[in-house]
mmCIF file of C-alpha atoms in Angstrom:
data_model
loop_
_atom_site.group_PDB
_atom_site.id
_atom_site.type_symbol
_atom_site.label_atom_id
_atom_site.label_comp_id
_atom_site.label_asym_id
_atom_site.label_seq_id
_atom_site.Cartn_x
_atom_site.Cartn_y
_atom_site.Cartn_z
ATOM 1 C CA MET E 20 57.301 104.831 77.734
ATOM 2 C CA SER E 21 56.112 101.624 78.657
ATOM 3 C CA ARG E 22 54.649 101.215 82.226
ATOM 4 C CA PRO E 23 57.306 100.302 84.394
ATOM 5 C CA SER E 24 58.172 96.922 85.706
ATOM 6 C CA PRO E 25 57.887 96.093 89.667
ATOM 7 C CA SER E 26 61.259 94.970 89.121
ATOM 8 C CA ASP E 27 62.446 98.755 87.486
ATOM 9 C CA LEU E 28 60.171 100.664 90.149
ATOM 10 C CA ARG E 29 62.761 98.625 92.136
ATOM 11 C CA ARG E 30 65.913 99.543 91.146
ATOM 12 C CA TRP E 31 64.597 103.030 90.795
ATOM 13 C CA ARG E 32 63.971 103.709 93.870
ATOM 14 C CA ARG E 33 66.794 101.983 95.662
ATOM 15 C CA HIS E 34 68.820 104.191 93.114
ATOM 16 C CA LEU E 35 66.756 107.151 94.033
ATOM 17 C CA ALA E 36 67.718 106.285 98.131
ATOM 18 C CA ASP E 37 71.284 106.026 97.160
ATOM 19 C CA GLU E 38 71.855 109.183 95.683
ATOM 20 C CA ARG E 39 69.690 110.768 97.827
ATOM 21 C CA ALA E 40 71.675 109.199 100.559
ATOM 22 C CA GLU E 41 75.663 110.213 99.484
ATOM 23 C CA ALA E 42 74.189 113.763 99.174
ATOM 24 C CA ALA E 43 73.249 113.728 102.395
ATOM 25 C CA VAL E 44 77.290 112.173 102.896
ATOM 26 C CA TYR E 45 78.794 115.218 100.639
ATOM 27 C CA ARG E 46 76.517 117.902 103.255
ATOM 28 C CA GLU E 47 77.477 116.746 105.850
ATOM 29 C CA LEU E 48 81.625 116.762 105.145
ATOM 30 C CA ALA E 49 81.072 119.983 103.388
ATOM 31 C CA SER E 50 79.430 120.907 107.251
ATOM 32 C CA HIS E 51 83.246 120.120 108.746
ATOM 33 C CA ARG E 52 85.027 122.306 105.659
ATOM 34 C CA THR E 53 85.598 125.815 104.689
ATOM 35 C CA GLY E 54 87.081 127.345 101.987
ATOM 36 C CA GLU E 55 87.429 125.503 98.306
ATOM 37 C CA GLU E 56 87.297 121.887 99.650
ATOM 38 C CA ARG E 57 83.661 123.315 101.294
ATOM 39 C CA ALA E 58 82.616 124.040 98.197
ATOM 40 C CA ILE E 59 83.362 121.568 95.928
ATOM 41 C CA LEU E 60 81.612 118.970 98.870
ATOM 42 C CA LEU E 61 78.726 121.027 98.177
ATOM 43 C CA ALA E 62 79.091 121.110 93.937
ATOM 44 C CA LEU E 63 78.896 117.141 94.510
ATOM 45 C CA ALA E 64 76.088 117.371 97.191
ATOM 46 C CA ASP E 65 74.204 119.235 94.020
ATOM 47 C CA ALA E 66 75.138 116.410 91.356
ATOM 48 C CA GLU E 67 74.100 113.793 92.866
ATOM 49 C CA GLY E 68 70.734 115.627 93.086
ATOM 50 C CA ARG E 69 70.868 116.516 89.258
ATOM 51 C CA HIS E 70 71.116 112.226 89.698
ATOM 52 C CA ALA E 71 67.994 111.925 91.799
ATOM 53 C CA ALA E 72 65.750 114.368 90.042
ATOM 54 C CA HIS E 73 66.727 112.014 86.814
ATOM 55 C CA TRP E 74 64.973 108.348 89.032
ATOM 56 C CA GLU E 75 62.165 110.872 90.036
ATOM 57 C CA GLN E 76 61.180 111.773 86.874
ATOM 58 C CA LEU E 77 61.319 107.500 85.859
ATOM 59 C CA LEU E 78 59.162 106.975 88.948
ATOM 60 C CA GLY E 79 56.613 109.356 88.385
ATOM 61 C CA GLU E 80 53.621 109.111 90.752
ATOM 62 C CA HIS E 81 55.546 106.002 91.635
ATOM 63 C CA VAL E 82 58.551 107.389 93.619
ATOM 64 C CA GLY E 83 56.446 106.529 97.034
ATOM 65 C CA PRO E 84 58.336 107.519 100.776
ATOM 66 C CA PRO E 85 61.706 108.210 101.118
ATOM 67 C CA GLY E 86 63.512 104.632 100.786
ATOM 68 C CA ARG E 87 66.647 104.025 102.777
ATOM 69 C CA GLY E 88 69.523 104.384 101.075
ATOM 70 C CA ASP E 89 72.001 100.992 100.853
ATOM 71 C CA VAL E 90 74.140 100.370 104.318
ATOM 72 C CA ARG E 91 77.586 101.275 102.878
ATOM 73 C CA PHE E 92 76.091 105.100 102.412
ATOM 74 C CA ARG E 93 74.170 105.063 105.579
ATOM 75 C CA VAL E 94 77.164 103.906 107.250
ATOM 76 C CA LEU E 95 78.939 107.201 105.452
ATOM 77 C CA ALA E 96 76.544 109.505 106.604
ATOM 78 C CA TRP E 97 76.720 107.942 109.985
ATOM 79 C CA LEU E 98 80.759 108.632 109.806
ATOM 80 C CA ALA E 99 80.490 111.765 108.583
ATOM 81 C CA GLY E 100 78.525 113.611 110.844
ATOM 82 C CA ARG E 101 80.926 112.114 113.746
ATOM 83 C CA PHE E 102 84.340 112.684 111.992
ATOM 84 C CA GLY E 103 84.297 114.345 108.345
ATOM 85 C CA SER E 104 87.631 112.931 108.363
ATOM 86 C CA VAL E 105 90.293 111.345 105.610
ATOM 87 C CA PHE E 106 88.872 108.575 106.298
ATOM 88 C CA VAL E 107 85.492 109.135 105.444
ATOM 89 C CA LEU E 108 86.673 110.971 102.082
ATOM 90 C CA ALA E 109 88.336 107.075 101.699
ATOM 91 C CA LEU E 110 84.599 104.835 102.199
ATOM 92 C CA ALA E 111 83.466 107.603 99.033
ATOM 93 C CA GLN E 112 86.141 107.074 96.609
ATOM 94 C CA ARG E 113 85.761 103.191 97.362
ATOM 95 C CA ALA E 114 81.759 104.300 96.716
ATOM 96 C CA GLU E 115 82.059 105.986 94.037
ATOM 97 C CA VAL E 116 84.375 103.461 92.248
ATOM 98 C CA ARG E 117 81.699 100.800 92.880
ATOM 99 C CA ALA E 118 78.986 102.609 90.860
ATOM 100 C CA THR E 119 76.672 100.644 88.478
ATOM 101 C CA TYR E 120 75.843 102.736 86.255
ATOM 102 C CA GLU E 121 77.189 101.518 82.862
ATOM 103 C CA ALA E 122 76.122 98.797 83.773
ATOM 104 C CA ASP E 123 72.349 99.963 83.406
ATOM 105 C CA SER E 124 70.423 101.019 80.225
ATOM 106 C CA ASP E 125 67.970 103.813 82.646
ATOM 107 C CA ALA E 126 71.383 105.151 83.624
ATOM 108 C CA THR E 127 72.314 107.942 81.588
ATOM 109 C CA PRO E 128 76.538 108.534 80.017
ATOM 110 C CA THR E 129 76.156 111.886 81.425
ATOM 111 C CA MET E 130 75.699 110.187 85.208
ATOM 112 C CA ALA E 131 78.114 107.276 84.120
ATOM 113 C CA ALA E 132 80.788 109.566 83.434
ATOM 114 C CA ASP E 133 79.988 112.082 86.366
ATOM 115 C CA GLU E 134 79.869 109.525 89.069
ATOM 116 C CA ARG E 135 83.436 108.449 87.215
ATOM 117 C CA VAL E 136 84.720 111.720 87.360
ATOM 118 C CA HIS E 137 83.111 111.852 91.513
ATOM 119 C CA ALA E 138 85.190 109.323 92.385
ATOM 120 C CA GLU E 139 88.694 111.234 91.176
ATOM 121 C CA VAL E 140 87.350 114.452 92.797
ATOM 122 C CA VAL E 141 86.828 112.370 95.831
ATOM 123 C CA ARG E 142 89.963 111.138 96.225
ATOM 124 C CA ALA E 143 91.869 114.170 95.395
ATOM 125 C CA LEU E 144 90.205 115.955 98.543
ATOM 126 C CA ALA E 145 91.510 112.617 100.156
ATOM 127 C CA ALA E 146 94.961 113.019 99.054
ATOM 128 C CA ARG E 147 95.978 115.732 100.825
ATOM 129 C CA GLY E 148 94.390 114.243 104.498
ATOM 130 C CA ARG E 149 96.544 110.871 103.443
ATOM 131 C CA GLN E 150 99.366 113.308 102.898
ATOM 132 C CA GLN E 151 99.171 114.850 106.467
ATOM 133 C CA LEU E 152 98.524 111.107 107.615
ATOM 134 C CA SER E 153 100.742 109.434 105.396
ATOM 135 C CA GLY E 154 104.020 109.525 108.521
ATOM 136 C CA THR E 155 102.361 109.562 111.581
ATOM 137 C CA PHE E 156 100.275 107.294 110.222
ATOM 138 C CA ARG E 157 103.031 105.123 108.495
ATOM 139 C CA ALA E 158 104.893 104.602 111.506
ATOM 140 C CA ALA E 159 102.160 103.194 113.230
ATOM 141 C CA VAL E 160 100.516 100.776 111.106
ATOM 142 C CA PHE E 161 103.785 99.375 111.286
ATOM 143 C CA GLY E 162 104.458 99.669 115.180
ATOM 144 C CA ALA E 163 101.345 97.751 115.750
ATOM 145 C CA ASN E 164 101.597 94.800 112.914
ATOM 146 C CA ASP E 165 105.377 94.693 114.670
ATOM 147 C CA GLY E 166 103.548 94.621 118.084
ATOM 148 C CA LEU E 167 101.227 91.491 117.142
ATOM 149 C CA VAL E 168 103.989 89.268 115.582
ATOM 150 C CA SER E 169 106.949 89.684 116.883
ATOM 151 C CA ASN E 170 105.641 89.252 120.357
ATOM 152 C CA LEU E 171 103.654 86.645 119.048
ATOM 153 C CA ALA E 172 106.290 85.300 118.195
ATOM 154 C CA LEU E 173 107.964 85.692 120.482
ATOM 155 C CA VAL E 174 105.362 84.366 123.010
ATOM 156 C CA MET E 175 105.181 81.101 120.668
ATOM 157 C CA GLY E 176 108.535 80.247 120.485
ATOM 158 C CA VAL E 177 108.972 80.401 124.161
ATOM 159 C CA ALA E 178 105.620 78.848 124.862
ATOM 160 C CA ALA E 179 106.730 76.204 122.683
ATOM 161 C CA ALA E 180 109.716 75.092 123.887
ATOM 162 C CA GLY E 181 108.408 74.333 127.338
ATOM 163 C CA THR E 182 109.114 77.526 129.390
ATOM 164 C CA ALA E 183 106.446 77.239 133.295
ATOM 165 C CA THR E 184 104.089 80.654 132.102
ATOM 166 C CA SER E 185 105.651 83.434 134.029
ATOM 167 C CA THR E 186 108.282 83.057 132.403
ATOM 168 C CA ILE E 187 106.851 83.332 129.641
ATOM 169 C CA LEU E 188 104.496 86.403 130.892
ATOM 170 C CA LEU E 189 107.539 87.826 131.887
ATOM 171 C CA THR E 190 109.383 87.218 128.538
ATOM 172 C CA GLY E 191 106.037 88.805 126.244
ATOM 173 C CA LEU E 192 106.529 92.218 128.644
ATOM 174 C CA ALA E 193 110.203 92.704 128.400
ATOM 175 C CA GLY E 194 109.841 91.964 124.559
ATOM 176 C CA LEU E 195 106.837 94.782 124.574
ATOM 177 C CA LEU E 196 109.224 96.979 126.682
ATOM 178 C CA ALA E 197 111.751 96.141 124.951
ATOM 179 C CA GLY E 198 110.592 96.222 121.244
ATOM 180 C CA ALA E 199 108.335 99.812 121.999
ATOM 181 C CA LEU E 200 111.266 101.642 122.810
ATOM 182 C CA SER E 201 113.353 100.682 120.292
ATOM 183 C CA MET E 202 110.615 101.344 117.659
ATOM 184 C CA GLY E 203 109.835 104.640 119.215
ATOM 185 C CA ALA E 204 113.992 105.973 119.298
ATOM 186 C CA GLY E 205 114.789 104.674 115.224
ATOM 187 C CA GLU E 206 111.005 106.354 114.632
ATOM 188 C CA TYR E 207 113.025 109.275 116.110
ATOM 189 C CA ILE E 208 116.139 109.343 114.882
ATOM 190 C CA SER E 209 115.093 107.957 110.867
ATOM 191 C CA VAL E 210 112.455 110.995 110.025
ATOM 192 C CA ARG E 211 114.414 113.625 111.664
ATOM 193 C CA SER E 212 117.520 112.086 110.203
ATOM 194 C CA GLN E 213 114.482 112.658 106.169
ATOM 195 C CA ARG E 214 113.840 116.110 107.675
ATOM 196 C CA GLU E 215 116.917 117.677 108.114
ATOM 197 C CA LEU E 216 118.484 115.804 104.176
ATOM 198 C CA LEU E 217 114.984 117.831 102.766
ATOM 199 C CA ALA E 218 116.163 120.673 104.966
ATOM 200 C CA ALA E 219 119.404 120.735 103.388
ATOM 201 C CA SER E 220 117.953 120.264 100.140
ATOM 202 C CA THR E 221 115.824 122.942 100.204
ATOM 203 C CA PRO E 222 116.363 125.827 96.994
ATOM 204 C CA SER E 223 117.909 128.578 98.730
ATOM 205 C CA PRO E 224 116.083 132.002 98.847
ATOM 206 C CA ALA E 225 118.876 134.475 99.309
ATOM 207 C CA ALA E 226 119.724 132.496 94.980
ATOM 208 C CA THR E 227 116.493 133.547 94.558
ATOM 209 C CA ALA E 228 116.910 136.523 95.400
ATOM 210 C CA ALA E 229 119.707 137.550 93.697
ATOM 211 C CA LEU E 230 118.649 136.304 89.953
ATOM 212 C CA PRO E 231 117.003 139.883 89.536
ATOM 213 C CA HIS E 232 120.971 141.826 89.813
ATOM 214 C CA LEU E 233 122.325 138.497 87.374
ATOM 215 C CA ASP E 234 123.954 139.334 84.044
ATOM 216 C CA VAL E 235 121.795 138.628 81.164
ATOM 217 C CA SER E 236 125.248 137.317 79.142
ATOM 218 C CA ALA E 237 126.603 135.489 81.155
ATOM 219 C CA ASN E 238 125.188 134.038 84.734
ATOM 220 C CA GLU E 239 125.607 130.982 86.139
ATOM 221 C CA LEU E 240 121.880 130.812 86.251
ATOM 222 C CA SER E 241 122.152 127.642 83.978
ATOM 223 C CA LEU E 242 123.715 125.581 86.425
ATOM 224 C CA VAL E 243 120.714 125.156 88.460
ATOM 225 C CA TYR E 244 118.974 124.077 86.196
ATOM 226 C CA ARG E 245 121.020 121.809 85.102
ATOM 227 C CA ALA E 246 122.094 120.743 88.212
ATOM 228 C CA ARG E 247 118.079 120.329 88.707
ATOM 229 C CA GLY E 248 118.653 117.292 85.880
ATOM 230 C CA MET E 249 118.361 119.674 82.626
ATOM 231 C CA SER E 250 120.015 119.351 79.841
ATOM 232 C CA ALA E 251 122.879 121.461 79.038
ATOM 233 C CA GLN E 252 120.781 123.149 75.659
ATOM 234 C CA ASP E 253 117.097 122.721 77.885
ATOM 235 C CA ALA E 254 119.367 124.805 81.014
ATOM 236 C CA GLU E 255 120.315 127.834 79.083
ATOM 237 C CA ARG E 256 117.219 128.339 77.321
ATOM 238 C CA HIS E 257 114.816 128.273 80.305
ATOM 239 C CA ALA E 258 118.027 130.405 82.567
ATOM 240 C CA ARG E 259 117.602 132.997 79.293
ATOM 241 C CA GLU E 260 113.830 132.793 79.706
ATOM 242 C CA VAL E 261 113.749 133.617 83.356
ATOM 243 C CA LEU E 262 116.198 136.626 83.470
ATOM 244 C CA ALA E 263 114.562 137.657 80.120
ATOM 245 C CA ASP E 264 110.170 138.032 81.629
ATOM 246 C CA LEU E 265 112.982 139.794 85.459
ATOM 247 C CA ASP E 266 112.307 142.745 82.828
ATOM 248 C CA GLY E 267 108.153 142.931 83.331
ATOM 249 C CA LEU E 268 108.608 143.123 86.904
ATOM 250 C CA ASP E 269 108.146 145.617 89.693
ATOM 251 C CA ALA E 270 110.221 146.894 91.989
ATOM 252 C CA ASP E 271 109.376 144.907 94.788
ATOM 253 C CA TRP E 272 110.776 142.023 93.042
ATOM 254 C CA ARG E 273 113.770 143.381 92.076
ATOM 255 C CA HIS E 274 114.397 143.721 95.640
ATOM 256 C CA GLY E 275 114.056 140.445 95.808
ATOM 257 C CA ARG E 276 110.434 140.283 96.690
ATOM 258 C CA ARG E 277 108.226 138.186 94.424
ATOM 259 C CA SER E 278 105.221 139.764 93.395
ATOM 260 C CA ALA E 279 102.525 138.128 91.858
ATOM 261 C CA ASP E 280 103.522 137.839 88.759
ATOM 262 C CA ALA E 281 107.009 137.149 88.538
ATOM 263 C CA PRO E 282 108.179 133.678 86.854
ATOM 264 C CA SER E 283 107.536 130.995 88.470
ATOM 265 C CA GLU E 284 108.789 127.053 87.370
ATOM 266 C CA ALA E 285 107.075 123.996 86.289
ATOM 267 C CA PRO E 286 104.695 123.225 89.421
ATOM 268 C CA ARG E 287 106.572 120.868 91.200
ATOM 269 C CA ARG E 288 106.085 119.636 94.782
ATOM 270 C CA SER E 289 107.420 121.519 97.450
ATOM 271 C CA VAL E 290 109.050 121.306 99.907
ATOM 272 C CA ALA E 291 106.740 121.944 102.659
ATOM 273 C CA ASP E 292 104.648 118.906 101.198
ATOM 274 C CA ASP E 293 107.725 117.240 101.520
ATOM 275 C CA HIS E 294 108.429 117.625 105.316
ATOM 276 C CA GLU E 295 104.053 117.114 105.412
ATOM 277 C CA ILE E 296 104.838 113.529 103.738
ATOM 278 C CA VAL E 297 107.786 112.834 105.985
ATOM 279 C CA GLY E 298 105.901 113.378 109.091
ATOM 280 C CA SER E 299 106.959 115.582 113.121
ATOM 281 C CA ASP E 300 109.847 113.216 114.373
ATOM 282 C CA LEU E 301 108.576 113.400 117.912
ATOM 283 C CA GLY E 302 105.171 112.408 116.607
ATOM 284 C CA ALA E 303 106.554 109.735 115.071
ATOM 285 C CA ALA E 304 108.570 108.446 117.387
ATOM 286 C CA VAL E 305 105.315 108.548 119.332
ATOM 287 C CA SER E 306 102.815 107.070 117.460
ATOM 288 C CA SER E 307 105.193 104.470 116.611
ATOM 289 C CA PHE E 308 105.726 103.845 120.545
ATOM 290 C CA THR E 309 102.414 103.403 121.124
ATOM 291 C CA PHE E 310 101.205 101.875 118.475
ATOM 292 C CA PHE E 311 104.187 98.587 118.410
ATOM 293 C CA ALA E 312 102.738 98.664 122.780
ATOM 294 C CA SER E 313 99.175 98.565 122.280
ATOM 295 C CA GLY E 314 99.964 95.496 119.185
ATOM 296 C CA ALA E 315 102.621 94.102 121.937
ATOM 297 C CA VAL E 316 100.435 93.354 124.245
ATOM 298 C CA VAL E 317 98.134 91.974 122.694
ATOM 299 C CA PRO E 318 99.508 88.089 122.737
ATOM 300 C CA VAL E 319 100.756 88.682 126.926
ATOM 301 C CA LEU E 320 97.157 89.045 128.140
ATOM 302 C CA PRO E 321 95.849 85.719 128.271
ATOM 303 C CA TYR E 322 98.102 85.055 130.566
ATOM 304 C CA LEU E 323 97.872 88.122 132.503
ATOM 305 C CA PHE E 324 94.645 86.457 133.471
ATOM 306 C CA GLY E 325 95.766 83.148 134.547
ATOM 307 C CA LEU E 326 95.890 80.958 131.007
ATOM 308 C CA ASP E 327 98.429 79.549 130.437
ATOM 309 C CA GLY E 328 99.319 75.687 128.412
ATOM 310 C CA THR E 329 98.043 75.618 124.780
ATOM 311 C CA THR E 330 94.338 77.823 126.088
ATOM 312 C CA ALA E 331 96.313 80.821 126.646
ATOM 313 C CA ILE E 332 97.841 79.617 123.029
ATOM 314 C CA VAL E 333 95.369 79.696 120.897
ATOM 315 C CA VAL E 334 93.516 82.801 122.667
ATOM 316 C CA ALA E 335 96.249 84.512 121.735
ATOM 317 C CA MET E 336 96.263 83.999 118.342
ATOM 318 C CA VAL E 337 92.821 83.973 117.717
ATOM 319 C CA ALA E 338 93.449 88.071 119.225
ATOM 320 C CA VAL E 339 96.440 88.716 117.293
ATOM 321 C CA ALA E 340 94.093 87.188 114.175
ATOM 322 C CA ALA E 341 91.450 89.293 114.605
ATOM 323 C CA ALA E 342 93.849 92.557 115.791
ATOM 324 C CA LEU E 343 96.007 91.807 112.063
ATOM 325 C CA LEU E 344 92.471 91.641 110.573
ATOM 326 C CA LEU E 345 91.310 95.424 111.172
ATOM 327 C CA THR E 346 94.880 97.221 110.801
ATOM 328 C CA GLY E 347 95.085 95.393 107.381
ATOM 329 C CA ALA E 348 91.281 96.709 106.862
ATOM 330 C CA VAL E 349 91.981 100.380 108.206
ATOM 331 C CA VAL E 350 94.451 100.107 105.617
ATOM 332 C CA GLY E 351 93.053 98.885 103.108
ATOM 333 C CA LEU E 352 89.574 101.994 103.723
ATOM 334 C CA ILE E 353 92.776 104.519 104.024
ATOM 335 C CA SER E 354 94.390 103.504 101.504
ATOM 336 C CA GLY E 355 91.599 103.290 99.165
ATOM 337 C CA ALA E 356 91.868 99.727 98.502
ATOM 338 C CA PRO E 357 90.075 96.342 98.804
ATOM 339 C CA PRO E 358 90.026 96.318 102.446
ATOM 340 C CA LEU E 359 89.197 92.972 102.941
ATOM 341 C CA ARG E 360 92.560 91.561 100.569
ATOM 342 C CA ARG E 361 94.341 94.096 103.026
ATOM 343 C CA ALA E 362 93.586 91.979 106.367
ATOM 344 C CA LEU E 363 94.027 89.159 105.077
ATOM 345 C CA ARG E 364 97.460 89.781 103.750
ATOM 346 C CA GLN E 365 98.465 91.115 107.017
ATOM 347 C CA LEU E 366 96.397 87.785 108.666
ATOM 348 C CA ALA E 367 99.216 85.848 106.280
ATOM 349 C CA VAL E 368 102.227 87.759 107.130
ATOM 350 C CA GLY E 369 101.543 87.458 110.525
ATOM 351 C CA ALA E 370 100.861 83.635 110.411
ATOM 352 C CA VAL E 371 104.171 83.131 108.313
ATOM 353 C CA ALA E 372 106.330 84.866 111.275
ATOM 354 C CA ALA E 373 104.480 83.067 113.967
ATOM 355 C CA ALA E 374 104.440 79.322 112.507
ATOM 356 C CA VAL E 375 108.484 79.296 112.071
ATOM 357 C CA THR E 376 108.846 80.881 115.504
ATOM 358 C CA TYR E 377 107.009 78.451 117.177
ATOM 359 C CA ALA E 378 108.323 75.626 115.445
ATOM 360 C CA LEU E 379 111.501 76.897 115.778
ATOM 361 C CA GLY E 380 111.026 76.504 119.631
ATOM 362 C CA ALA E 381 109.939 73.872 119.920
ATOM 363 C CA VAL E 382 113.120 72.441 117.790
ATOM 364 C CA PHE E 383 114.762 73.746 120.410
ATOM 365 C CA GLY E 384 112.633 72.742 123.227
ATOM 366 C CA ALA E 385 113.261 68.604 121.749
ATOM 367 C CA THR E 386 116.994 69.556 121.635
ATOM 368 C CA ALA E 387 117.300 70.892 125.158
ATOM 369 C CA LEU E 388 115.201 68.323 126.686
#
């Protein structure tokens, strides 16, 4: 093998440091988990260790002192040590997706394939956490964004009409309280209704317990599968298969208690999973109320601190813009999407809404004068 160039050595050391840092992230995340998730994360750490060993072998006597990994891996390790949450897993997923081993001739094809598989493993691990967050998180993001945009638009519309500062402040606070109460009540009713709808759609345990007592030749089990979307022919065949399998079940199953060997339909998401995705009604209401109020107070802050006129409007716009960028970036990170793109999208939507309201306020203000 030819003597490696200085640039090769730097690149190999960087890869080595990154692999060590990634392994540390997975080990730290594993320390916050138990059971299967812990085992999977430790297996990922071991895989990163094998990749690190590849670069150590290439470097040989040129390994040198341990280097510091890319800043994103150092940040991940810091976050993993303090949170160990879906947020960190989402960041780890993005780090795996950005792996560049396909373009590095010194990395093996196996290593490149490993990194792609690692991204999918981390995505699957994060999916459960995203599912648990989805209901409350949706309400929080929607509430914060609505509070920021609607109250900024309200304050700017009133300010553009030439209204006194005290009136602008009172209007902003009234908009905050009314909007937060409306959002909280709306989320409670919406989520409560959806959970009741899911509960009404849950398969009946009594029907399941009746299976062993059905007549194999003449029964209505096929109607159940037809109602679930199967064709008449497929439903009839599936019903006969299920009833035929009952002959091999133990006494517990025949008394209505499913055994470990009981026949099951094709895997599908459970009703419990559906409820988890929707979230709790009270949690969604509190989350929506709190985050709407947190967002809606931002455009009012300049007036609370005594600013007025153009200065207050500019400060409110800058503060709301920063908050929109932050919420958009957080949504992007947790969803595994590019955070900058999500942040700019959030900012663009808010800017359009505020601009339209300000223009209307200016027009109606001028008309009133």
